N, C-alpha and C. Protein backbone atom coordinates (compact mmCIF):
# COMPACT_ATOMS: atom_id res chain seq x y z
N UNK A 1 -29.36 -0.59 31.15
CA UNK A 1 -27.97 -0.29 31.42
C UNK A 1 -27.57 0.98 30.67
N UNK A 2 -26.89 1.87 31.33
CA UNK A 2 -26.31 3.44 30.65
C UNK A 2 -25.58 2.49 29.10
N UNK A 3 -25.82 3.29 28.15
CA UNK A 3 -25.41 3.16 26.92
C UNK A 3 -23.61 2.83 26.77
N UNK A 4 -23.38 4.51 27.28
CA UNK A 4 -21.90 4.54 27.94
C UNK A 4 -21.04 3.22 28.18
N UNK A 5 -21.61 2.69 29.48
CA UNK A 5 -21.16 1.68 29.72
C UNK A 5 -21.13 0.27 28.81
N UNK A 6 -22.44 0.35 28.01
CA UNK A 6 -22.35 -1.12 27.03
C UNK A 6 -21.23 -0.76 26.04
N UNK A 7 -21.65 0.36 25.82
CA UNK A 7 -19.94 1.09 24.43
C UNK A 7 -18.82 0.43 24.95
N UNK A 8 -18.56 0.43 26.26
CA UNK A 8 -17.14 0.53 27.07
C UNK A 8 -16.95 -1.23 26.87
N UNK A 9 -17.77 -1.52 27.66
CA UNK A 9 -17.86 -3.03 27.42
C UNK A 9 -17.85 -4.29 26.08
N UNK A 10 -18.19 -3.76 25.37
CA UNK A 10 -18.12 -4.08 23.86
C UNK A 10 -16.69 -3.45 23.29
N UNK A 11 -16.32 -2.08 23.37
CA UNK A 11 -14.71 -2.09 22.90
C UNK A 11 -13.86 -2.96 23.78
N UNK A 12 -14.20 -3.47 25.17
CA UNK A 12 -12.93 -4.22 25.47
C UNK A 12 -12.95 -5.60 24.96
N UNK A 13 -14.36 -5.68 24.62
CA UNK A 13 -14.49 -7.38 23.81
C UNK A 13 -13.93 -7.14 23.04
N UNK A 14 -13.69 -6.63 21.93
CA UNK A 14 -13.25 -5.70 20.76
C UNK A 14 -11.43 -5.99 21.08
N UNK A 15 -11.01 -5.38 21.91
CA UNK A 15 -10.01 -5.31 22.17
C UNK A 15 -9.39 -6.56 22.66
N UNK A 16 -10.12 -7.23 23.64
CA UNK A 16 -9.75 -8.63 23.71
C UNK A 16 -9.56 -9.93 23.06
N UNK A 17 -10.12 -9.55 21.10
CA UNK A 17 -10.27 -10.12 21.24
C UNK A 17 -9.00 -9.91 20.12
N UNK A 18 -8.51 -8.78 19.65
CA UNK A 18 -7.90 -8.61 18.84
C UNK A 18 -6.46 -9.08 19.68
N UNK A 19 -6.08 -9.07 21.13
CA UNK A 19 -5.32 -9.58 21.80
C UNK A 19 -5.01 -11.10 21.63
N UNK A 20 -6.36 -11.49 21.47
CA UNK A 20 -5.66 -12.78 21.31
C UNK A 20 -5.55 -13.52 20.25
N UNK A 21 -5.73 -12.55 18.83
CA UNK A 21 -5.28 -12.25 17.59
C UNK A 21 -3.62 -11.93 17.32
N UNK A 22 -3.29 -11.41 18.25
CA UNK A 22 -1.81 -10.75 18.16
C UNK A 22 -1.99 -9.91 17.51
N UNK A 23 -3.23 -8.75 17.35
CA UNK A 23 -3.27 -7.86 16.76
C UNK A 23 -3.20 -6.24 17.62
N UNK A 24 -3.33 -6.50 18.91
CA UNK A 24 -2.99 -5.78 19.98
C UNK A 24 -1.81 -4.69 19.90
N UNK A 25 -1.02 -5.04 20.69
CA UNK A 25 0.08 -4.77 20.76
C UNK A 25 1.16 -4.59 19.22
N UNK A 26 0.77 -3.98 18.53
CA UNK A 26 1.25 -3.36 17.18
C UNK A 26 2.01 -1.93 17.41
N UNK A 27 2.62 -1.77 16.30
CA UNK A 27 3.01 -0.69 16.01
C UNK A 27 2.01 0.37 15.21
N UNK A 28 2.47 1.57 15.97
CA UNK A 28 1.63 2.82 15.18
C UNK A 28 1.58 3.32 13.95
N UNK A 29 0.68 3.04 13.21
CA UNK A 29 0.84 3.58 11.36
C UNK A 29 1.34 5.05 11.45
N UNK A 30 2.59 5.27 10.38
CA UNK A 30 2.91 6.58 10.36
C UNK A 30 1.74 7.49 10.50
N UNK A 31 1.56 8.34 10.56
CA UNK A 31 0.55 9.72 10.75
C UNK A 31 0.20 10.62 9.27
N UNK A 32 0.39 9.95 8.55
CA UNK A 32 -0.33 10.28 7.06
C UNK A 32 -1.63 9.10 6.76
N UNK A 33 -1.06 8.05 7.32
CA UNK A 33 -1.88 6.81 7.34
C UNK A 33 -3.32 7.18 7.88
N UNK A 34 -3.45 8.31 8.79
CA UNK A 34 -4.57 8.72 9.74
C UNK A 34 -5.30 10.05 8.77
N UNK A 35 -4.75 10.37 7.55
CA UNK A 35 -5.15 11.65 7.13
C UNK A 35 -6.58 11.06 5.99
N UNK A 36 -6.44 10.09 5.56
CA UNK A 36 -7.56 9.18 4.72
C UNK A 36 -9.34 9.40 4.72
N UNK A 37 -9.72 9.77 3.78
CA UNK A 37 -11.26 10.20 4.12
C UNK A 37 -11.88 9.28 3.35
N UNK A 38 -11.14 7.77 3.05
CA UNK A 38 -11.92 6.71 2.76
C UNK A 38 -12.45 5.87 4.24
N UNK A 39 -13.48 5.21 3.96
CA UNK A 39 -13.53 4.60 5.25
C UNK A 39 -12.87 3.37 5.93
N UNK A 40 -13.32 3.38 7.49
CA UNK A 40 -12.11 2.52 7.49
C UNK A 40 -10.44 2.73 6.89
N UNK A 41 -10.63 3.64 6.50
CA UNK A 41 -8.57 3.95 6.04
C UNK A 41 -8.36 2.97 5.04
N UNK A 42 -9.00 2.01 4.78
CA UNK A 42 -8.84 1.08 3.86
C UNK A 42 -7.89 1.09 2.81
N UNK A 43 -7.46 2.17 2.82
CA UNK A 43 -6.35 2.26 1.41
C UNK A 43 -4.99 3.32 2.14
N UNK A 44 -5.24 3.11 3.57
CA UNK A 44 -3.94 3.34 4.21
C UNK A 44 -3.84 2.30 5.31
N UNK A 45 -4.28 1.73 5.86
CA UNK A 45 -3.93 0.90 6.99
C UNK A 45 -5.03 -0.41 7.10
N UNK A 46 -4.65 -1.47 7.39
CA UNK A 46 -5.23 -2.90 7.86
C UNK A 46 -6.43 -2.34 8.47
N UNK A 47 -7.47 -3.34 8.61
CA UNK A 47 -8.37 -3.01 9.04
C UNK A 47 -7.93 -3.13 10.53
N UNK A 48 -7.58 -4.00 10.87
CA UNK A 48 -7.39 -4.11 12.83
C UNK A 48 -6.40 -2.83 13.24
N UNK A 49 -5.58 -2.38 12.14
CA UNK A 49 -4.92 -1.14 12.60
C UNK A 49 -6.09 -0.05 12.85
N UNK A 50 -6.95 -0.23 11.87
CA UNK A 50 -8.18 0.93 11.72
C UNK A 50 -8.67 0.82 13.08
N UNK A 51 -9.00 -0.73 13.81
CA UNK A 51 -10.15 -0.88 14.78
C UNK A 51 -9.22 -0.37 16.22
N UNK A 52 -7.80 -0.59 16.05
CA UNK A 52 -7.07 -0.18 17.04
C UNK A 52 -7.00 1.53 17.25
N UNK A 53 -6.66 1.99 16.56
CA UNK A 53 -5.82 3.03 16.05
C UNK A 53 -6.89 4.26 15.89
N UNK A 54 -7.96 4.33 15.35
CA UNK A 54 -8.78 5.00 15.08
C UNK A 54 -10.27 4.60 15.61
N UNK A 55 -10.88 3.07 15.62
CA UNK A 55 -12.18 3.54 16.21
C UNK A 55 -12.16 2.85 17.90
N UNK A 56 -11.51 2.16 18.32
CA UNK A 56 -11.28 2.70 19.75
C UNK A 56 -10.64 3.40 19.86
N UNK A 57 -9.66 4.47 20.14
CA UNK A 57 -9.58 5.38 20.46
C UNK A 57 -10.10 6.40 20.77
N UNK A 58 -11.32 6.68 19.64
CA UNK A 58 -12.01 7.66 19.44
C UNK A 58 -13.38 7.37 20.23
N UNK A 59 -14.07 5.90 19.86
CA UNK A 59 -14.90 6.04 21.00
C UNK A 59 -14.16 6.18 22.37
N UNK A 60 -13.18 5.80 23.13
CA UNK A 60 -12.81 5.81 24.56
C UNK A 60 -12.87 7.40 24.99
N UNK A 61 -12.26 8.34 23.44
CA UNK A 61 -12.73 9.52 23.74
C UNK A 61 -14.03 10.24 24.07
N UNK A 62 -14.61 10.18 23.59
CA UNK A 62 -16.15 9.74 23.93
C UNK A 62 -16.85 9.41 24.84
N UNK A 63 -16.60 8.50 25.19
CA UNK A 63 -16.70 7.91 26.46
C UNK A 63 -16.21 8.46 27.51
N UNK A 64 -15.08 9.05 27.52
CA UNK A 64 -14.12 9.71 28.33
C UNK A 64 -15.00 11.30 28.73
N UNK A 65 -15.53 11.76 27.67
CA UNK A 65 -16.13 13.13 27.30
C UNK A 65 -17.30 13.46 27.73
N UNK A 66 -18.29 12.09 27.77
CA UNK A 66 -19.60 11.95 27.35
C UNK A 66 -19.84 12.34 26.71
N UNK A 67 -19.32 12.61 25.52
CA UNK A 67 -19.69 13.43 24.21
C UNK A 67 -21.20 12.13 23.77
N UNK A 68 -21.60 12.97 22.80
CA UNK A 68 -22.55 12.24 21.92
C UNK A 68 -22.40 10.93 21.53
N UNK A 69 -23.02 10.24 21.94
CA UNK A 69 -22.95 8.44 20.65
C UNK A 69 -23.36 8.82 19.54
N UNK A 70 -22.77 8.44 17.90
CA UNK A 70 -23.73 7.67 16.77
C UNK A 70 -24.68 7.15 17.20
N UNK A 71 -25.68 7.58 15.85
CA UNK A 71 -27.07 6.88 15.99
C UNK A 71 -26.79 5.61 15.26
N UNK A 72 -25.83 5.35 14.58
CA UNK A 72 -26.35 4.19 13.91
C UNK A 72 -24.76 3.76 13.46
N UNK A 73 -24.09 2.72 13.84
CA UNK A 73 -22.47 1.81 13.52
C UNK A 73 -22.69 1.09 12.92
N UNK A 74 -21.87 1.06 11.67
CA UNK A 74 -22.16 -0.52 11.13
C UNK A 74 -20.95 -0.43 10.88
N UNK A 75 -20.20 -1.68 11.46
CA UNK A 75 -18.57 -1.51 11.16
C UNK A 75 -19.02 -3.57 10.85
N UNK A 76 -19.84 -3.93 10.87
CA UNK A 76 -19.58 -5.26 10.85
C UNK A 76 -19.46 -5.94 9.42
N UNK A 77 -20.61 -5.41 8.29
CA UNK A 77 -20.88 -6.07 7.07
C UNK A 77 -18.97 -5.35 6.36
N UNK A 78 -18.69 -4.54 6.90
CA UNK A 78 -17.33 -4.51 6.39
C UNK A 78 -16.17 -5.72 6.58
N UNK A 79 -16.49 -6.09 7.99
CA UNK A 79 -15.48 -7.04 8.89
C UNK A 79 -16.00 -8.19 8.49
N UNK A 80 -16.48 -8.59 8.18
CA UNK A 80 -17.08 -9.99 7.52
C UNK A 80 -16.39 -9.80 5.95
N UNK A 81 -16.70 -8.84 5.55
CA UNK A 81 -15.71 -8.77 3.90
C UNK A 81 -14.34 -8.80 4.28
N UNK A 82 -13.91 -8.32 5.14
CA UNK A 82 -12.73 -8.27 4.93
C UNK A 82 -11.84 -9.74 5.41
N UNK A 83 -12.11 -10.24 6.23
CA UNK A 83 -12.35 -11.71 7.06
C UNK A 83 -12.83 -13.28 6.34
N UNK A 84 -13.35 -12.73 5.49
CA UNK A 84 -14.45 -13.39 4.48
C UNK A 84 -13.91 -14.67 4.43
N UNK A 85 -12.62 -15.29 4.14
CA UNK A 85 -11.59 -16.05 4.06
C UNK A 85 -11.29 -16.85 5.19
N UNK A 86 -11.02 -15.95 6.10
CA UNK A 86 -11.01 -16.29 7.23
C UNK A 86 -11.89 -16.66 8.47
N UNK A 87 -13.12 -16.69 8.21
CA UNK A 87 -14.02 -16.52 9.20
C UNK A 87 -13.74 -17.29 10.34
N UNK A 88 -13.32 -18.56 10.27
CA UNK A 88 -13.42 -19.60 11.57
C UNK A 88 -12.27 -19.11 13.15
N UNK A 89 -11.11 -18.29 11.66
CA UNK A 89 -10.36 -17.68 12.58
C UNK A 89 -10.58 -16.42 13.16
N UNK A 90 -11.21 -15.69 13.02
CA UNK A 90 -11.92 -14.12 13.33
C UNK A 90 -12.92 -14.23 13.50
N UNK A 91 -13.80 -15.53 14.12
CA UNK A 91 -14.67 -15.18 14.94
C UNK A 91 -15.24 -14.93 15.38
N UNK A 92 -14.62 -14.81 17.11
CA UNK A 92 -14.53 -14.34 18.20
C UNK A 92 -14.43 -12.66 17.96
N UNK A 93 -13.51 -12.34 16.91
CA UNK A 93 -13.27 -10.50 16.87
C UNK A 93 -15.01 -10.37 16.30
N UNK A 94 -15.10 -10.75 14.86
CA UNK A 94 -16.67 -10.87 14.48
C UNK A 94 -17.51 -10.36 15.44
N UNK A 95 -17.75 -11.32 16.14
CA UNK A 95 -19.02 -11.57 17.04
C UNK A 95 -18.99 -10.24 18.36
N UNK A 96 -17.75 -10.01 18.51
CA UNK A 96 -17.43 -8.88 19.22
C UNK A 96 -18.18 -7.48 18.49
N UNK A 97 -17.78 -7.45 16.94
CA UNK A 97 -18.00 -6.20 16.70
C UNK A 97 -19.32 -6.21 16.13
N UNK A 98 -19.77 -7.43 16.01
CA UNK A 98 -21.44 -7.33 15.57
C UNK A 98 -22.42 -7.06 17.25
N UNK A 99 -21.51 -7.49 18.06
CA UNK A 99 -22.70 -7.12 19.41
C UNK A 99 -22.17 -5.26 19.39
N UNK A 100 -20.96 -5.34 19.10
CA UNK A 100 -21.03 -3.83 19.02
C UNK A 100 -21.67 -3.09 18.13
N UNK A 101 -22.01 -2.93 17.27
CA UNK A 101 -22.66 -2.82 16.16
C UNK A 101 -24.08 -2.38 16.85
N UNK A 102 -24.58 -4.00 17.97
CA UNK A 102 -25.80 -4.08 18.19
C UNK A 102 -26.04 -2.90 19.16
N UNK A 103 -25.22 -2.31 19.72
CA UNK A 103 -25.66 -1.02 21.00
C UNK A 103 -26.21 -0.12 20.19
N UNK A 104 -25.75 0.33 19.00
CA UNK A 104 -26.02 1.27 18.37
C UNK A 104 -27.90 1.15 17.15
N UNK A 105 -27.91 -0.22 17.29
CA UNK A 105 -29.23 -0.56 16.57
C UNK A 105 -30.67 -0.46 17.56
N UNK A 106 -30.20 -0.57 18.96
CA UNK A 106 -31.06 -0.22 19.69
C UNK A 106 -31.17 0.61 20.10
N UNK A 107 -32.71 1.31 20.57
CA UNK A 107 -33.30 1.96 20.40
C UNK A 107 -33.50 2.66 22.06
């Protein structure tokens, strides 16, 4: 399957699943919030703001572009820390961003 397309398919799991999180449909972090060269923004915005706001977006750009994929995502061993507490309830987002994770581990 084109790469492209598994990217595409995995952010809408991503996205779906944060929907039925009620993490969707949010408001936009002011625009200083986006200036952060920690990762993840972590010390300006929630992480689901991060996954909204900054890394779909940017892959859809991408996607949109055919620009280049990363060789290598690991957004998951973060999302498990941050969730850590929560796991039974986050899931479904989890498991989303570890198959996403997985496009990028293969080869």
């Amino acid at each position: 399957m084109d790469k492209y397309i598994l990217v595409a398919q995995r952010l809408e799991e991503i996205r779906s699943e944060l929907e039925k999180l009620g993490l969707w449909d949010i408001e936009r972090p002011v625009d200083e919030a986006f200036t952060s060269d920690i990762p993840f923004n972590m010390n300006t915005m929630e992480f689901h703001e991060w996954l909204r706001f900054v890394m779909i977006e940017t892959f859809n750009t991408v996607l949109e572009n055919r620009a280049p994929l990363p060789q290598n995502v690991k957004i998951f061993p973060y999302a498990t820390e941050v969730y850590r507490n929560r796991i039974s309830e986050y899931k479904g987002l989890l498991k989303a961003i570890y198959n996403f994770d997985l496009v990028f581990a293969q080869r």
